[in-house]
Structure formats: structure tokens, C-alpha cells
PDB file of C-alpha atoms in Angstrom:
ATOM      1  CA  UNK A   1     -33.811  -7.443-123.152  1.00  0.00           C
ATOM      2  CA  UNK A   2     -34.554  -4.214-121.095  1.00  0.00           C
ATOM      3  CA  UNK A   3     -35.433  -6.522-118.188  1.00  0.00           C
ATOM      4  CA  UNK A   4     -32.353  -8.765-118.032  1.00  0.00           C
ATOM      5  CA  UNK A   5     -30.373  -4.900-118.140  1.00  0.00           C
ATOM      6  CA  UNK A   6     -32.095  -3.587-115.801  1.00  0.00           C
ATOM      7  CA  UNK A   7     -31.719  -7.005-113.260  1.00  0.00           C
ATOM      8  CA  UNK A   8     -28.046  -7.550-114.433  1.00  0.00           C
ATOM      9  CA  UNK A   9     -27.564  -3.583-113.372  1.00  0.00           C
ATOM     10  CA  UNK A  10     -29.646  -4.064-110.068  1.00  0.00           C
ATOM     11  CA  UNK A  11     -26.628  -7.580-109.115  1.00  0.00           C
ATOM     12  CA  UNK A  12     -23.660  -5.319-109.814  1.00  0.00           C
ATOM     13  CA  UNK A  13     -25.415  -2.233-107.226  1.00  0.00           C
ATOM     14  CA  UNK A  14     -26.466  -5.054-105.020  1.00  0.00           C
ATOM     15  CA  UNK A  15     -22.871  -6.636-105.185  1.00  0.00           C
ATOM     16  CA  UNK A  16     -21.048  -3.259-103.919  1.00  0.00           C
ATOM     17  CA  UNK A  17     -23.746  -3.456-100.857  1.00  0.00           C
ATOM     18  CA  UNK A  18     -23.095  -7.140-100.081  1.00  0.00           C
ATOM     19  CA  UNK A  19     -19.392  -6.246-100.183  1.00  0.00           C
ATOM     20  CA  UNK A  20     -19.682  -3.794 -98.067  1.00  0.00           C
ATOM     21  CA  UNK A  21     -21.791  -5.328 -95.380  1.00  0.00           C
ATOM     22  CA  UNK A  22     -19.153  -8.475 -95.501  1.00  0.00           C
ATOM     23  CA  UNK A  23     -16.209  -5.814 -94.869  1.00  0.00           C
ATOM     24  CA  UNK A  24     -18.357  -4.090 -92.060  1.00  0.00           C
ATOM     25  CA  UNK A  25     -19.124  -7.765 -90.598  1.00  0.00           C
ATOM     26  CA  UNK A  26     -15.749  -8.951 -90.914  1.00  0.00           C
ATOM     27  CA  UNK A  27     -14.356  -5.581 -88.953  1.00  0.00           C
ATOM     28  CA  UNK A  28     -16.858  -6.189 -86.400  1.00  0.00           C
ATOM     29  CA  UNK A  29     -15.885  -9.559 -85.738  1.00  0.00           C
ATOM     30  CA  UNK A  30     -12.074  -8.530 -85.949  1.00  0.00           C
ATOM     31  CA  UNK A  31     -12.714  -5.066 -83.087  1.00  0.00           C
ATOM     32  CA  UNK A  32     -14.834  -7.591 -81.583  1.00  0.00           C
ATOM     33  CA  UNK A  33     -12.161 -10.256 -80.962  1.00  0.00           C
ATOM     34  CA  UNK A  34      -9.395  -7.718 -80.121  1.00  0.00           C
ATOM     35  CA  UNK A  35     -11.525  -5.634 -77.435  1.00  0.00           C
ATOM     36  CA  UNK A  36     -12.180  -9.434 -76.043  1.00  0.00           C
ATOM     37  CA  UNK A  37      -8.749 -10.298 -76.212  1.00  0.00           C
ATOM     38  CA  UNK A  38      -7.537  -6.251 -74.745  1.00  0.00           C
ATOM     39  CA  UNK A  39     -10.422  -7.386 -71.613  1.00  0.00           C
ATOM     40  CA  UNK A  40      -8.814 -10.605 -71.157  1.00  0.00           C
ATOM     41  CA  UNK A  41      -5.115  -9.445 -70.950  1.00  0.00           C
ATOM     42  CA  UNK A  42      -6.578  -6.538 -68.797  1.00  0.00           C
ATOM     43  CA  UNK A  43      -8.467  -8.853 -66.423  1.00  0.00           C
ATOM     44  CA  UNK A  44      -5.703 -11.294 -65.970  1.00  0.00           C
ATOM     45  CA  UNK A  45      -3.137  -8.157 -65.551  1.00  0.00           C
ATOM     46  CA  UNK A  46      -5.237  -7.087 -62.939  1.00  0.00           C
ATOM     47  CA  UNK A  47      -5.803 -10.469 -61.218  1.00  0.00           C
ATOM     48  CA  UNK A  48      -1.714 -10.987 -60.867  1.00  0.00           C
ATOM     49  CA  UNK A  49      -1.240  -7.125 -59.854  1.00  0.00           C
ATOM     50  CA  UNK A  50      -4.102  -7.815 -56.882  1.00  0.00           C
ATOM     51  CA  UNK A  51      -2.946 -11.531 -56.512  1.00  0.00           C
ATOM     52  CA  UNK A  52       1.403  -9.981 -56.062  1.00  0.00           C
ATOM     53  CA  UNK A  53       0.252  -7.475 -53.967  1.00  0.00           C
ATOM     54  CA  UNK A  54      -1.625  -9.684 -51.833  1.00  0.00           C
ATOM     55  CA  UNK A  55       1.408 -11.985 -51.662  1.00  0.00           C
ATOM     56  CA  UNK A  56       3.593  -9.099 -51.040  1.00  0.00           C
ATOM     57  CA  UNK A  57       1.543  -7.705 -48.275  1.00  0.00           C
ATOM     58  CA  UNK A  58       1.684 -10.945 -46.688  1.00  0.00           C
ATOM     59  CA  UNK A  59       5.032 -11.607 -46.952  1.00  0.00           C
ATOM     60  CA  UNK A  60       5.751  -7.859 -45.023  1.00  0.00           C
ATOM     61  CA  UNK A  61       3.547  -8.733 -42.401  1.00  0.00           C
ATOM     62  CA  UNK A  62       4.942 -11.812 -41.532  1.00  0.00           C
ATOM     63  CA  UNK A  63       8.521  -9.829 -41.470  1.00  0.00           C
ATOM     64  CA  UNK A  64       6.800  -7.404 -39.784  1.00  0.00           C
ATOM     65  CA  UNK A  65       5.293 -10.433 -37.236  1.00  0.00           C
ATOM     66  CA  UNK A  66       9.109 -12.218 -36.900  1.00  0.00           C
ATOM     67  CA  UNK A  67      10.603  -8.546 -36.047  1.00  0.00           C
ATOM     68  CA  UNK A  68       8.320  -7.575 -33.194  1.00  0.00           C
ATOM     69  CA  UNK A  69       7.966 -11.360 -31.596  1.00  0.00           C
ATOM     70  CA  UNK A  70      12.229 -11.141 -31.643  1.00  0.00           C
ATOM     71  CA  UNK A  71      12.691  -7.806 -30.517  1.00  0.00           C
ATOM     72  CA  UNK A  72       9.766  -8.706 -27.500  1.00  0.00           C
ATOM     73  CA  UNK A  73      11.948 -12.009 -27.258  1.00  0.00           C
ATOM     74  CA  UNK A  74      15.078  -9.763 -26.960  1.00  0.00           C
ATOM     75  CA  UNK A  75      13.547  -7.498 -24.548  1.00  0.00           C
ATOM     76  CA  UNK A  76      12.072  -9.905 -22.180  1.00  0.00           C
ATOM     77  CA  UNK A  77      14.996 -11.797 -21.945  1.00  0.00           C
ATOM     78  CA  UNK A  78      17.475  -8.751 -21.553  1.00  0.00           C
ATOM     79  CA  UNK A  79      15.195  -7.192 -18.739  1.00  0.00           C
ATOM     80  CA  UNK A  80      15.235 -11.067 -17.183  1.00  0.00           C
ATOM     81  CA  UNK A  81      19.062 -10.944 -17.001  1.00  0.00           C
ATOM     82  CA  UNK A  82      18.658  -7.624 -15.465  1.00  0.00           C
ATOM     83  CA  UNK A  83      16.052  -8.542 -12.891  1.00  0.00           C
ATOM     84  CA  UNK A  84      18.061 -12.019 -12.252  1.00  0.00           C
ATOM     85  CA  UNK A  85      21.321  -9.755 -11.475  1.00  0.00           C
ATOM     86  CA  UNK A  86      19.643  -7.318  -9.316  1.00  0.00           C
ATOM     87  CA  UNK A  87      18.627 -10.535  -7.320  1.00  0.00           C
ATOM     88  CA  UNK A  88      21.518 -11.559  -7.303  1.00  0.00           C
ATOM     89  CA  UNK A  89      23.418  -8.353  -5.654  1.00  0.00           C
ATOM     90  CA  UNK A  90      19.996  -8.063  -3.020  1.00  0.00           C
ATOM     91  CA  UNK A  91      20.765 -11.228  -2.138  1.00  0.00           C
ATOM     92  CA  UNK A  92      24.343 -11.159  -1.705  1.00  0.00           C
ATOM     93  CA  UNK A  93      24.173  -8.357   0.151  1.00  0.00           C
ATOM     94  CA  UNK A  94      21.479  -9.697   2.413  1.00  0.00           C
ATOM     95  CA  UNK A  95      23.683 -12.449   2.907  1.00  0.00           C
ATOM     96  CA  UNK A  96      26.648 -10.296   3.922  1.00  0.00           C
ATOM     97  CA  UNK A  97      24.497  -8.552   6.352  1.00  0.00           C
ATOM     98  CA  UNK A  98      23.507 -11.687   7.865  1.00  0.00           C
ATOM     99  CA  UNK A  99      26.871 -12.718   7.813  1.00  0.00           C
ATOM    100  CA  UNK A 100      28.048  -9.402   9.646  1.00  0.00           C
ATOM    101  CA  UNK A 101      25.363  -9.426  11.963  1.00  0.00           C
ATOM    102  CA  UNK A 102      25.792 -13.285  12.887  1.00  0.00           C
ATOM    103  CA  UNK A 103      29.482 -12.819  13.828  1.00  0.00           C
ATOM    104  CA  UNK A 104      29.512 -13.254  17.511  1.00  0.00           C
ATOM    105  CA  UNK A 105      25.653 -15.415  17.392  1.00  0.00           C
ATOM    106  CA  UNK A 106      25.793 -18.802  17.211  1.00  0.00           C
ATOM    107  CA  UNK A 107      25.600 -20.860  13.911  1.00  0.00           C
ATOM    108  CA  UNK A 108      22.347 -22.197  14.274  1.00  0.00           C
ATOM    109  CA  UNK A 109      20.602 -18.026  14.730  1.00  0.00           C
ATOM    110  CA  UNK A 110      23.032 -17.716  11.783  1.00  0.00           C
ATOM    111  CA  UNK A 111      21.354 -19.973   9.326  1.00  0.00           C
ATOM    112  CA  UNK A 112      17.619 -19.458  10.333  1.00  0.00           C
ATOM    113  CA  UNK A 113      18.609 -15.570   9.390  1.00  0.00           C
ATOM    114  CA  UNK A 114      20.142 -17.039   6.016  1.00  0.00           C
ATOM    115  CA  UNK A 115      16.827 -19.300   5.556  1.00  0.00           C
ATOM    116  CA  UNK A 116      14.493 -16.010   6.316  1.00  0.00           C
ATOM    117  CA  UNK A 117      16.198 -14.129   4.020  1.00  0.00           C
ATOM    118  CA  UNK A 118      16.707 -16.676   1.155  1.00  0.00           C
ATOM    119  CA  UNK A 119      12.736 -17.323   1.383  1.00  0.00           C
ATOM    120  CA  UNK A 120      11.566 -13.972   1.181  1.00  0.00           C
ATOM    121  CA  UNK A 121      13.902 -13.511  -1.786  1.00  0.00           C
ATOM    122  CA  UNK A 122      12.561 -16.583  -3.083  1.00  0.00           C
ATOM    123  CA  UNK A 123       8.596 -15.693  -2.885  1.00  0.00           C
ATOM    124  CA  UNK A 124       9.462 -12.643  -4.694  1.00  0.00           C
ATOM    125  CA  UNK A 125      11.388 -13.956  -7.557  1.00  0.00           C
ATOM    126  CA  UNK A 126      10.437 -17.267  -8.596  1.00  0.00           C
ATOM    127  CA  UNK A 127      12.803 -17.821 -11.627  1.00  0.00           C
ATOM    128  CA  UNK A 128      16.058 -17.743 -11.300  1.00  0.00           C
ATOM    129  CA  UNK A 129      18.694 -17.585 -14.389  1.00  0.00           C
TER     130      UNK A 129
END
């Protein structure tokens, strides 16, 4: 009878222990899953901030890209109008020289000095607008 006490008293101290330990194992599990799922959401924050970032970065350089290629565009073709223009006015007034000069020559000395003068302007600009 003392025996089946004594064994009876040891379950019920056991069953506090075994309890216990299942509490303990179950809170494990539970700050287990949570610092799994708190990694997870972490990670994948950090892949989309990295992954935006990249995208936005990008996306500035190209607007970066388009801005200098139109403002070199805008450039080049502003200073080509310019250079065509000053042509233009060296020529013209190469041709009124020739014309003033040419007065009292004959035709033919007056249009070989047009021809000189319209192919040296020619070798030194070689597109027109």
C-alpha cells in the first residue's frame, strides 16, 4: 500500500514536470516560428527595398542618359545653324567682292573668281544646312 503511495505521489510530481517541458516545447516551437516568420518578412523587405532602388536608380540614369544625349543633340545642332550662317555671310560677302571686283572684267574672269571662291568655301565646310 506504501508502494502504490509512494508511485501514485512520484506520477502527480512527474506530471507537473511533463507539463512543464510540453509548455517550454510548445513556446519554443511558437518563438521559433515567429523569429522564422520576423526573418522572412525581413529578408523579403529587404530584397524589394534593394530590388526598388535598383529599379529607381535605373530609371534616373536613363533620364539622366535622354537629358545629356538631347541637350548634346540641341547643342550640336544650334552651333551647326551657327556655323551654316557664318558660311553663309563669308560667302556672300566673298561673292560681293567678286562681284565688285569683276565689274569692268569680263564674264568669263568673273565666274572662274566665283568658282575659286565657292570651292575653297566648299573644302572647308562640307555640310551645308
Amino acid at each position: 500500500m506504501e508502494r502504490k503511495r509512494r508511485s501514485s505521489r512520484r506520477r502527480r510530481l512527474a506530471e507537473p514536470s511533463s507539463f512543464s517541458s510540453q509548455i517550454n516545447r510548445s513556446l519554443e516551437s511558437t518563438y521559433s516560428g515567429a523569429n522564422s516568420r520576423i526573418s522572412s518578412f525581413s529578408e523579403r523587405i529587404t530584397r524589394d527595398t534593394i530590388s526598388n532602388r535598383s529599379r529607381a536608380d535605373s530609371r534616373l540614369s536613363s533620364f539622366s542618359d535622354r537629358i545629356t544625349n538631347d541637350t548634346r543633340s540641341t547643342v550640336s545642332s544650334a552651333y551647326s545653324r551657327i556655323s551654316s550662317l557664318s558660311y553663309a555671310s563669308r560667302l556672300n560677302k566673298d561673292i560681293i567682292s567678286v562681284a565688285s571686283t569683276s565689274s569692268h572684267g569680263s564674264a568669263y574672269a568673273w565666274s572662274r573668281r566665283l568658282n575659286s571662291c565657292l570651292r575653297s568655301h566648299a573644302s572647308t565646310h562640307t555640310s551645308i544646312y
